[in-house]
Amino acid sequence: MTDHPIPAAPPSVRTRVRRVAELASYEQATVHAIIDDAYLCHIAFSDALGSHCIPTACWRIAEHLYIHGSNGSRMLKRLLDDGDACVTVTHLDGLVLARSAFNHTMNYRSAMVYGQFEKVDDIALQHAAMEALMDKLVPGRQAQVRGGSDKEYAATTVLRIALDECAVKQRSGGPQDDEADLLHTVWTGELPFTHGRGPAIADVLCTSEAPDYVAAWSAQSA
Ligand SMILES: Cc1cc2nc3c(=O)[nH]c(=O)nc-3n(C[C@H](O)[C@H](O)[C@H](O)COP(=O)(O)OP(=O)(O)OC[C@H]3O[C@@H](n4cnc5c(N)ncnc54)[C@H](O)[C@@H]3O)c2cc1C
């Protein structure tokens, strides 16, 4: 055990934050927390047609970020075909209103991961990865649903990228006004965003009682 945060890795020439470097972090726990709080990442890669940035579901197991899709996916095939990739995860936490127009900003948590994806070929690991995705989306549901068939698994590609080359940039708190603006009278502060949940909508063909995780979701609805 250590009292000090564990760095994910020393910043590389690609991950060293230069602009407003005080917002940077390279701590493993911070990278994990930002990924774990996300359902979605964006993956940038390039091919003969140019650059692409594709949204896709993501989840984390230990020191890897995972994605999945159909074997036929252009993106997945390209990522395996010598594809250098950059993955971003962004949470927008609020708008920050300052005294001057140009000191307005946003509060956010953002992580970037660079590297190469690898295929999860081992069938047991592929199953564990897909079950971890279900567990992230809806803890407890894996045990209730029909599991994936051999055919479904065979048609699905699971990829992962190591969290070896990562950067975090994040901001929180109120505005930072220039001293010369402090006498300017106007409301200043933060307009936070919260991640809202709507009430669960049962499918028309559903005849089952709502399980605890559905009731809990609805209870958290605004
Ligand atoms: C919330 C969310 C979650 C998703 N989760 C997954 C997932 O887990 N696995 C998965 O395989 N896919 C997922 N997708 C779909 C994903 O964004 C891609 O459409 C899919 O992966 C196919 O990519 P491709 O490059 O092979 O598609 P192609 O059909 O070859 O893409 C061709 C072109 O279509 C356009 N295009 C493709 N996708 C999008 C898009 N999402 N929005 C706008 N234009 C697009 C782009 O111009 C792209 O260059 C998700 C999308 C969203 C929004």
mmCIF file of C-alpha atoms and ligand atoms in Angstrom:
data_model
loop_
_atom_site.group_PDB
_atom_site.id
_atom_site.type_symbol
_atom_site.label_atom_id
_atom_site.label_comp_id
_atom_site.label_asym_id
_atom_site.label_seq_id
_atom_site.Cartn_x
_atom_site.Cartn_y
_atom_site.Cartn_z
ATOM 1 C CA MET A 1 0.000 0.000 0.000
ATOM 2 C CA THR A 2 1.174 3.522 -0.732
ATOM 3 C CA ASP A 3 -0.115 6.893 0.362
ATOM 4 C CA HIS A 4 0.894 8.395 -2.944
ATOM 5 C CA PRO A 5 -1.149 8.287 -6.154
ATOM 6 C CA ILE A 6 0.230 5.743 -8.651
ATOM 7 C CA PRO A 7 1.218 7.367 -11.952
ATOM 8 C CA ALA A 8 -0.219 5.486 -14.979
ATOM 9 C CA ALA A 9 3.135 6.100 -16.652
ATOM 10 C CA PRO A 10 5.422 9.080 -17.015
ATOM 11 C CA PRO A 11 4.019 11.387 -19.689
ATOM 12 C CA SER A 12 5.264 10.650 -23.184
ATOM 13 C CA VAL A 13 6.004 13.241 -25.812
ATOM 14 C CA ARG A 14 2.368 12.742 -26.912
ATOM 15 C CA THR A 15 0.718 12.876 -23.475
ATOM 16 C CA ARG A 16 2.635 15.633 -21.721
ATOM 17 C CA VAL A 17 0.072 18.412 -21.322
ATOM 18 C CA ARG A 18 1.675 21.721 -22.223
ATOM 19 C CA ARG A 19 -1.275 24.144 -22.314
ATOM 20 C CA VAL A 20 -2.557 24.871 -18.770
ATOM 21 C CA ALA A 21 -0.408 22.044 -17.485
ATOM 22 C CA GLU A 22 -1.718 22.453 -13.925
ATOM 23 C CA LEU A 23 -4.933 20.744 -15.084
ATOM 24 C CA ALA A 24 -3.005 17.611 -16.069
ATOM 25 C CA SER A 25 -2.798 14.326 -14.224
ATOM 26 C CA TYR A 26 -1.096 11.056 -15.061
ATOM 27 C CA GLU A 27 -2.359 9.128 -12.039
ATOM 28 C CA GLN A 28 -3.602 5.622 -12.655
ATOM 29 C CA ALA A 29 -6.585 6.051 -10.293
ATOM 30 C CA THR A 30 -7.723 9.217 -12.080
ATOM 31 C CA VAL A 31 -7.514 7.560 -15.510
ATOM 32 C CA HIS A 32 -9.509 4.614 -14.142
ATOM 33 C CA ALA A 33 -12.179 6.832 -12.558
ATOM 34 C CA ILE A 34 -12.773 8.795 -15.780
ATOM 35 C CA ILE A 35 -13.089 5.614 -17.875
ATOM 36 C CA ASP A 36 -15.260 3.873 -15.268
ATOM 37 C CA ASP A 37 -17.650 6.844 -15.223
ATOM 38 C CA ALA A 38 -18.155 6.614 -19.000
ATOM 39 C CA TYR A 39 -20.286 4.406 -21.222
ATOM 40 C CA LEU A 40 -18.809 5.886 -24.353
ATOM 41 C CA CYS A 41 -15.433 6.763 -25.826
ATOM 42 C CA HIS A 42 -14.366 8.203 -29.176
ATOM 43 C CA ILE A 43 -11.697 6.393 -31.167
ATOM 44 C CA ALA A 44 -9.565 8.293 -33.661
ATOM 45 C CA PHE A 45 -7.714 6.390 -36.349
ATOM 46 C CA SER A 46 -6.795 6.881 -39.963
ATOM 47 C CA ASP A 47 -6.936 4.839 -43.125
ATOM 48 C CA ALA A 48 -6.527 5.430 -46.833
ATOM 49 C CA LEU A 49 -9.657 7.616 -46.800
ATOM 50 C CA GLY A 50 -8.299 9.969 -44.117
ATOM 51 C CA SER A 51 -8.966 10.497 -40.410
ATOM 52 C CA HIS A 52 -11.986 9.114 -38.539
ATOM 53 C CA CYS A 53 -13.300 9.586 -35.007
ATOM 54 C CA ILE A 54 -15.937 6.998 -34.084
ATOM 55 C CA PRO A 55 -18.079 6.831 -30.920
ATOM 56 C CA THR A 56 -18.304 3.388 -29.352
ATOM 57 C CA ALA A 57 -19.099 1.713 -26.028
ATOM 58 C CA CYS A 58 -16.131 1.187 -23.706
ATOM 59 C CA TRP A 59 -15.314 -0.395 -20.404
ATOM 60 C CA ARG A 60 -12.249 -1.153 -18.310
ATOM 61 C CA ILE A 61 -10.757 -4.299 -16.849
ATOM 62 C CA ALA A 62 -7.606 -3.696 -14.818
ATOM 63 C CA GLU A 63 -5.093 -1.891 -17.034
ATOM 64 C CA HIS A 64 -6.953 -2.138 -20.363
ATOM 65 C CA LEU A 65 -9.825 -0.272 -22.028
ATOM 66 C CA TYR A 66 -12.098 -2.641 -23.979
ATOM 67 C CA ILE A 67 -14.347 -2.175 -27.018
ATOM 68 C CA HIS A 68 -16.334 -4.626 -29.114
ATOM 69 C CA GLY A 69 -18.285 -4.926 -32.317
ATOM 70 C CA SER A 70 -19.172 -7.051 -35.283
ATOM 71 C CA ASN A 71 -16.363 -8.929 -37.042
ATOM 72 C CA GLY A 72 -17.334 -6.931 -40.132
ATOM 73 C CA SER A 73 -16.705 -3.521 -38.543
ATOM 74 C CA ARG A 74 -14.423 -1.338 -40.628
ATOM 75 C CA MET A 75 -13.190 0.368 -37.470
ATOM 76 C CA LEU A 76 -12.272 -2.847 -35.654
ATOM 77 C CA LYS A 77 -10.577 -4.311 -38.711
ATOM 78 C CA ARG A 78 -8.595 -1.124 -39.238
ATOM 79 C CA LEU A 79 -7.565 -0.963 -35.566
ATOM 80 C CA LEU A 80 -6.114 -4.459 -35.877
ATOM 81 C CA ASP A 81 -4.464 -3.699 -39.182
ATOM 82 C CA ASP A 82 -1.450 -1.845 -37.853
ATOM 83 C CA GLY A 83 -3.748 0.886 -36.571
ATOM 84 C CA ASP A 84 -2.310 3.466 -34.251
ATOM 85 C CA ALA A 85 -5.255 4.830 -32.283
ATOM 86 C CA CYS A 86 -6.152 7.600 -29.886
ATOM 87 C CA VAL A 87 -9.095 7.053 -27.518
ATOM 88 C CA THR A 88 -10.780 9.937 -25.723
ATOM 89 C CA VAL A 89 -13.301 9.940 -22.870
ATOM 90 C CA THR A 90 -14.869 13.267 -21.881
ATOM 91 C CA HIS A 91 -17.280 14.274 -19.125
ATOM 92 C CA LEU A 92 -18.718 17.798 -19.190
ATOM 93 C CA ASP A 93 -19.406 18.801 -15.576
ATOM 94 C CA GLY A 94 -20.411 22.437 -15.853
ATOM 95 C CA LEU A 95 -20.237 25.887 -17.398
ATOM 96 C CA VAL A 96 -18.119 28.438 -15.563
ATOM 97 C CA LEU A 97 -19.305 32.062 -15.768
ATOM 98 C CA ALA A 98 -16.653 34.713 -15.192
ATOM 99 C CA ARG A 99 -16.714 38.513 -15.121
ATOM 100 C CA SER A 100 -15.191 38.819 -18.574
ATOM 101 C CA ALA A 101 -16.340 37.064 -21.718
ATOM 102 C CA PHE A 102 -12.963 35.518 -22.415
ATOM 103 C CA ASN A 103 -12.508 34.068 -18.904
ATOM 104 C CA HIS A 104 -15.598 31.865 -19.255
ATOM 105 C CA THR A 105 -14.682 28.194 -19.275
ATOM 106 C CA MET A 106 -16.038 24.688 -18.614
ATOM 107 C CA ASN A 107 -15.510 22.150 -15.873
ATOM 108 C CA TYR A 108 -14.652 18.745 -17.279
ATOM 109 C CA ARG A 109 -12.804 15.459 -16.838
ATOM 110 C CA SER A 110 -11.055 14.194 -19.930
ATOM 111 C CA ALA A 111 -8.753 11.249 -20.581
ATOM 112 C CA MET A 112 -6.755 10.329 -23.679
ATOM 113 C CA VAL A 113 -5.189 6.946 -24.349
ATOM 114 C CA TYR A 114 -2.692 6.311 -27.161
ATOM 115 C CA GLY A 115 -1.506 2.990 -28.494
ATOM 116 C CA GLN A 116 -2.460 -0.065 -30.494
ATOM 117 C CA PHE A 117 -5.494 -2.244 -29.921
ATOM 118 C CA GLU A 118 -5.056 -5.993 -29.636
ATOM 119 C CA LYS A 119 -7.652 -8.703 -30.215
ATOM 120 C CA VAL A 120 -8.923 -10.670 -27.227
ATOM 121 C CA ASP A 121 -8.611 -14.092 -28.834
ATOM 122 C CA ASP A 122 -8.812 -16.333 -25.798
ATOM 123 C CA ILE A 123 -12.443 -17.479 -25.577
ATOM 124 C CA ALA A 124 -12.534 -17.430 -21.764
ATOM 125 C CA LEU A 125 -11.167 -13.876 -21.743
ATOM 126 C CA GLN A 126 -13.643 -12.862 -24.435
ATOM 127 C CA HIS A 127 -16.509 -14.177 -22.293
ATOM 128 C CA ALA A 128 -15.130 -12.460 -19.201
ATOM 129 C CA ALA A 129 -14.799 -9.198 -21.125
ATOM 130 C CA MET A 130 -18.371 -9.302 -22.466
ATOM 131 C CA GLU A 131 -19.702 -10.164 -19.012
ATOM 132 C CA ALA A 132 -17.751 -7.245 -17.573
ATOM 133 C CA LEU A 133 -19.465 -4.970 -20.113
ATOM 134 C CA MET A 134 -22.911 -6.213 -19.018
ATOM 135 C CA ASP A 135 -21.886 -5.813 -15.409
ATOM 136 C CA LYS A 136 -20.869 -2.243 -16.046
ATOM 137 C CA LEU A 137 -24.082 -1.377 -17.920
ATOM 138 C CA VAL A 138 -26.467 -3.106 -15.493
ATOM 139 C CA PRO A 139 -24.892 -4.874 -12.511
ATOM 140 C CA GLY A 140 -26.777 -8.096 -11.742
ATOM 141 C CA ARG A 141 -28.373 -8.559 -15.183
ATOM 142 C CA GLN A 142 -25.828 -11.017 -16.573
ATOM 143 C CA ALA A 143 -27.254 -13.792 -14.408
ATOM 144 C CA GLN A 144 -30.824 -13.150 -15.652
ATOM 145 C CA VAL A 145 -30.429 -12.938 -19.414
ATOM 146 C CA ARG A 146 -29.736 -15.625 -22.001
ATOM 147 C CA GLY A 147 -25.986 -15.731 -22.315
ATOM 148 C CA GLY A 148 -24.253 -15.227 -25.641
ATOM 149 C CA SER A 149 -24.247 -18.296 -27.911
ATOM 150 C CA ASP A 150 -21.082 -19.691 -29.506
ATOM 151 C CA LYS A 151 -22.326 -18.269 -32.813
ATOM 152 C CA GLU A 152 -22.808 -14.799 -31.313
ATOM 153 C CA TYR A 153 -19.379 -14.851 -29.715
ATOM 154 C CA ALA A 154 -17.846 -16.060 -32.975
ATOM 155 C CA ALA A 155 -19.378 -13.099 -34.811
ATOM 156 C CA THR A 156 -18.077 -10.589 -32.260
ATOM 157 C CA THR A 157 -14.642 -9.045 -32.006
ATOM 158 C CA VAL A 158 -13.391 -7.800 -28.642
ATOM 159 C CA LEU A 159 -10.394 -5.474 -28.650
ATOM 160 C CA ARG A 160 -8.422 -3.893 -25.855
ATOM 161 C CA ILE A 161 -5.830 -1.175 -25.525
ATOM 162 C CA ALA A 162 -3.348 -0.965 -22.658
ATOM 163 C CA LEU A 163 -3.566 2.073 -20.395
ATOM 164 C CA ASP A 164 0.155 2.629 -20.800
ATOM 165 C CA GLU A 165 0.242 5.991 -22.522
ATOM 166 C CA CYS A 166 -2.477 8.159 -20.993
ATOM 167 C CA ALA A 167 -3.100 11.764 -20.078
ATOM 168 C CA VAL A 168 -5.853 13.342 -18.024
ATOM 169 C CA LYS A 169 -6.875 16.965 -18.169
ATOM 170 C CA GLN A 170 -9.575 18.109 -15.785
ATOM 171 C CA ARG A 171 -10.971 21.302 -14.319
ATOM 172 C CA SER A 172 -13.281 21.989 -11.401
ATOM 173 C CA GLY A 173 -14.287 25.008 -9.369
ATOM 174 C CA GLY A 174 -15.341 28.574 -10.049
ATOM 175 C CA PRO A 175 -14.094 31.239 -12.410
ATOM 176 C CA GLN A 176 -10.647 32.748 -12.247
ATOM 177 C CA ASP A 177 -11.129 36.403 -12.978
ATOM 178 C CA ASP A 178 -8.404 38.872 -13.789
ATOM 179 C CA GLU A 179 -7.785 41.171 -10.836
ATOM 180 C CA ALA A 180 -8.633 44.174 -12.991
ATOM 181 C CA ASP A 181 -12.133 42.709 -13.608
ATOM 182 C CA LEU A 182 -13.055 42.135 -9.955
ATOM 183 C CA LEU A 183 -14.904 45.472 -9.709
ATOM 184 C CA HIS A 184 -17.125 44.543 -12.662
ATOM 185 C CA THR A 185 -20.527 43.663 -11.150
ATOM 186 C CA VAL A 186 -22.172 40.635 -12.714
ATOM 187 C CA TRP A 187 -23.255 37.169 -11.479
ATOM 188 C CA THR A 188 -20.361 34.755 -11.523
ATOM 189 C CA GLY A 189 -20.137 31.084 -10.627
ATOM 190 C CA GLU A 190 -20.812 27.607 -11.932
ATOM 191 C CA LEU A 191 -23.759 26.127 -13.824
ATOM 192 C CA PRO A 192 -23.280 22.402 -13.138
ATOM 193 C CA PHE A 193 -24.524 19.561 -15.282
ATOM 194 C CA THR A 194 -25.826 16.400 -13.653
ATOM 195 C CA HIS A 195 -26.221 13.084 -15.414
ATOM 196 C CA GLY A 196 -30.005 12.627 -15.447
ATOM 197 C CA ARG A 197 -31.924 9.347 -15.517
ATOM 198 C CA GLY A 198 -35.397 8.914 -16.916
ATOM 199 C CA PRO A 199 -37.998 6.494 -15.559
ATOM 200 C CA ALA A 200 -37.674 2.941 -16.934
ATOM 201 C CA ILE A 201 -40.019 2.115 -19.838
ATOM 202 C CA ALA A 202 -41.070 -1.545 -19.908
ATOM 203 C CA ASP A 203 -41.154 -3.134 -23.352
ATOM 204 C CA VAL A 204 -44.676 -3.877 -24.629
ATOM 205 C CA LEU A 205 -43.842 -7.612 -24.678
ATOM 206 C CA CYS A 206 -42.320 -7.580 -21.179
ATOM 207 C CA THR A 207 -44.302 -9.656 -18.647
ATOM 208 C CA SER A 208 -41.705 -9.661 -15.842
ATOM 209 C CA GLU A 209 -41.680 -7.621 -12.688
ATOM 210 C CA ALA A 210 -39.033 -4.915 -12.648
ATOM 211 C CA PRO A 211 -35.903 -6.266 -10.907
ATOM 212 C CA ASP A 212 -34.103 -4.248 -8.259
ATOM 213 C CA TYR A 213 -31.710 -2.586 -10.678
ATOM 214 C CA VAL A 214 -34.650 -1.277 -12.760
ATOM 215 C CA ALA A 215 -36.492 -0.044 -9.659
ATOM 216 C CA ALA A 216 -33.277 1.628 -8.489
ATOM 217 C CA TRP A 217 -32.851 3.310 -11.870
ATOM 218 C CA SER A 218 -36.417 4.653 -11.745
ATOM 219 C CA ALA A 219 -35.968 5.781 -8.139
ATOM 220 C CA GLN A 220 -33.036 7.939 -9.266
ATOM 221 C CA SER A 221 -35.103 9.533 -12.051
ATOM 222 C CA ALA A 222 -35.765 13.229 -11.722
HETATM 223 C C1 LIG B 1 -23.518 5.525 -28.111
HETATM 224 C C2 LIG B 1 -22.931 4.654 -29.187
HETATM 225 C C3 LIG B 1 -22.435 3.409 -28.853
HETATM 226 C C4 LIG B 1 -21.899 2.584 -29.837
HETATM 227 N N1 LIG B 1 -21.366 1.389 -29.467
HETATM 228 C C5 LIG B 1 -20.813 0.594 -30.424
HETATM 229 C C6 LIG B 1 -20.171 -0.633 -30.052
HETATM 230 O O1 LIG B 1 -20.073 -0.996 -28.875
HETATM 231 N N2 LIG B 1 -19.626 -1.392 -31.047
HETATM 232 C C7 LIG B 1 -19.702 -1.005 -32.368
HETATM 233 O O2 LIG B 1 -19.191 -1.738 -33.234
HETATM 234 N N3 LIG B 1 -20.284 0.139 -32.727
HETATM 235 C C8 LIG B 1 -20.833 0.947 -31.793
HETATM 236 N N4 LIG B 1 -21.446 2.127 -32.159
HETATM 237 C C9 LIG B 1 -21.551 2.426 -33.599
HETATM 238 C C10 LIG B 1 -20.244 3.073 -34.102
HETATM 239 O O3 LIG B 1 -20.293 4.479 -33.891
HETATM 240 C C11 LIG B 1 -19.997 2.820 -35.604
HETATM 241 O O4 LIG B 1 -21.135 3.196 -36.352
HETATM 242 C C12 LIG B 1 -19.704 1.347 -35.856
HETATM 243 O O5 LIG B 1 -18.658 0.912 -35.001
HETATM 244 C C13 LIG B 1 -19.284 1.118 -37.285
HETATM 245 O O6 LIG B 1 -18.065 1.775 -37.529
HETATM 246 P P1 LIG B 1 -17.381 1.553 -38.927
HETATM 247 O O7 LIG B 1 -16.235 2.505 -39.065
HETATM 248 O O8 LIG B 1 -17.043 0.105 -39.080
HETATM 249 O O9 LIG B 1 -18.639 1.917 -39.867
HETATM 250 P P2 LIG B 1 -18.762 2.288 -41.364
HETATM 251 O O10 LIG B 1 -20.183 2.060 -41.700
HETATM 252 O O11 LIG B 1 -17.707 1.656 -42.220
HETATM 253 O O12 LIG B 1 -18.487 3.877 -41.339
HETATM 254 C C14 LIG B 1 -18.523 4.570 -42.562
HETATM 255 C C15 LIG B 1 -18.824 6.017 -42.299
HETATM 256 O O13 LIG B 1 -20.134 6.136 -41.748
HETATM 257 C C16 LIG B 1 -20.169 7.239 -40.856
HETATM 258 N N5 LIG B 1 -20.469 6.747 -39.486
HETATM 259 C C17 LIG B 1 -20.169 5.556 -38.924
HETATM 260 N N6 LIG B 1 -20.587 5.514 -37.637
HETATM 261 C C18 LIG B 1 -21.170 6.707 -37.401
HETATM 262 C C19 LIG B 1 -21.790 7.266 -36.264
HETATM 263 N N7 LIG B 1 -21.879 6.617 -35.085
HETATM 264 N N8 LIG B 1 -22.294 8.508 -36.368
HETATM 265 C C20 LIG B 1 -22.220 9.194 -37.539
HETATM 266 N N9 LIG B 1 -21.639 8.710 -38.636
HETATM 267 C C21 LIG B 1 -21.115 7.481 -38.577
HETATM 268 C C22 LIG B 1 -18.781 7.868 -40.874
HETATM 269 O O14 LIG B 1 -18.720 8.868 -41.850
HETATM 270 C C23 LIG B 1 -17.910 6.689 -41.266
HETATM 271 O O15 LIG B 1 -16.652 7.063 -41.812
HETATM 272 C C24 LIG B 1 -21.926 2.993 -31.196
HETATM 273 C C25 LIG B 1 -22.403 4.262 -31.528
HETATM 274 C C26 LIG B 1 -22.883 5.085 -30.527
HETATM 275 C C27 LIG B 1 -23.340 6.482 -30.915
#
